[in-house]
């Protein structure tokens, strides 16, 4: 193989979870050129890795999705690719790969069509860590395994007794009524309790987090505590955020892309989980902990498993700030 096209649509978190697959391919075939086809909103992934040689930006979920998919087919047909690999469980993925005209085609087994049109249809097992699920796509190509995302940075000296907090989730999640984090009031209480325990606390976030950061700041900044820093707006891209995370002893976040970045740089991480399944979104590693409530919801985790939006009750996010802090202070 000399020229591989990888298709992986989704948010930046999905792209980070796909990194182990790319890393293993690069280790197995050091001279291969890897072109990643992804959504424009996730193009920042290229800043976090040296495994991607080129990007193709396609928006399959917008108003012009058929035009976008046509553009993908043209780029695939004229890109001189010898292999194409695609994630996704849609039954038409195999037809799309067949239409690219690329000789070697790999994807998940979604039925008889995929078995007929793909070089190898790989068994899709969603009941595992997502990075491992994606990685199984390349089992026909290599025995090399990469267990978790790897973001290679020079780690600077840690700030003593420090905690970094990133409270946000993507704006798209909010728009789709996928509530995956605690309220600004609880975040503010967590910060206050950490400050009372002599922690150096920094608050950060991206453009999507402006509203929640402002609400938290209104509750915290009047305290005028020298051990608190509002770092919102000072990270310009994902690489800046990754570098910032490496400076802190501990990191607290929601179920969102920053969680996967923190895993990639192996910072001690605590992530708020409500309606989503932590077993599918974080690795079994001693440096990352899922924070969950004991709400006894009979269908938890329900998001994606039982429903496409979050329920109104939200008992799974009824966290007590002191319980969160107690876990951090262990």
mmCIF file with all atom_site columns, C-alpha atoms in Angstrom, residues 90-96 98 105 108-119 121:
data_model
loop_
_atom_site.group_PDB
_atom_site.id
_atom_site.type_symbol
_atom_site.label_atom_id
_atom_site.label_alt_id
_atom_site.label_comp_id
_atom_site.label_asym_id
_atom_site.label_entity_id
_atom_site.label_seq_id
_atom_site.pdbx_PDB_ins_code
_atom_site.Cartn_x
_atom_site.Cartn_y
_atom_site.Cartn_z
_atom_site.occupancy
_atom_site.B_iso_or_equiv
_atom_site.pdbx_formal_charge
_atom_site.auth_seq_id
_atom_site.auth_comp_id
_atom_site.auth_asym_id
_atom_site.auth_atom_id
_atom_site.pdbx_PDB_model_num
ATOM 1  C CA . UNK A 1 90  ? -24.692 2.720  7.541  1.00 0.00 ? 90  UNK A CA 1
ATOM 2  C CA . UNK A 1 91  ? -25.561 -0.073 5.125  1.00 0.00 ? 91  UNK A CA 1
ATOM 3  C CA . UNK A 1 92  ? -24.821 2.174  2.137  1.00 0.00 ? 92  UNK A CA 1
ATOM 4  C CA . UNK A 1 93  ? -21.197 2.793  3.164  1.00 0.00 ? 93  UNK A CA 1
ATOM 5  C CA . UNK A 1 94  ? -20.062 -0.277 1.241  1.00 0.00 ? 94  UNK A CA 1
ATOM 6  C CA . UNK A 1 95  ? -21.831 0.987  -1.902 1.00 0.00 ? 95  UNK A CA 1
ATOM 7  C CA . UNK A 1 96  ? -20.100 4.364  -1.533 1.00 0.00 ? 96  UNK A CA 1
ATOM 8  C CA . UNK A 1 98  ? -17.447 0.486  -4.278 1.00 0.00 ? 98  UNK A CA 1
ATOM 9  C CA . UNK A 1 105 ? -12.005 -1.585 0.325  1.00 0.00 ? 105 UNK A CA 1
ATOM 10 C CA . UNK A 1 108 ? -17.774 -2.758 8.846  1.00 0.00 ? 108 UNK A CA 1
ATOM 11 C CA . UNK A 1 109 ? -20.012 -5.708 8.051  1.00 0.00 ? 109 UNK A CA 1
ATOM 12 C CA . UNK A 1 110 ? -23.527 -4.314 7.698  1.00 0.00 ? 110 UNK A CA 1
ATOM 13 C CA . UNK A 1 111 ? -25.039 -7.214 5.776  1.00 0.00 ? 111 UNK A CA 1
ATOM 14 C CA . UNK A 1 112 ? -24.825 -9.077 2.496  1.00 0.00 ? 112 UNK A CA 1
ATOM 15 C CA . UNK A 1 113 ? -24.149 -5.923 0.439  1.00 0.00 ? 113 UNK A CA 1
ATOM 16 C CA . UNK A 1 114 ? -21.030 -5.122 2.455  1.00 0.00 ? 114 UNK A CA 1
ATOM 17 C CA . UNK A 1 115 ? -19.834 -8.719 2.210  1.00 0.00 ? 115 UNK A CA 1
ATOM 18 C CA . UNK A 1 116 ? -20.156 -8.593 -1.577 1.00 0.00 ? 116 UNK A CA 1
ATOM 19 C CA . UNK A 1 117 ? -18.759 -5.100 -2.246 1.00 0.00 ? 117 UNK A CA 1
ATOM 20 C CA . UNK A 1 118 ? -15.919 -4.877 0.281  1.00 0.00 ? 118 UNK A CA 1
ATOM 21 C CA . UNK A 1 119 ? -12.545 -6.591 0.130  1.00 0.00 ? 119 UNK A CA 1
ATOM 22 C CA . UNK A 1 121 ? -16.198 -6.645 5.860  1.00 0.00 ? 121 UNK A CA 1
#
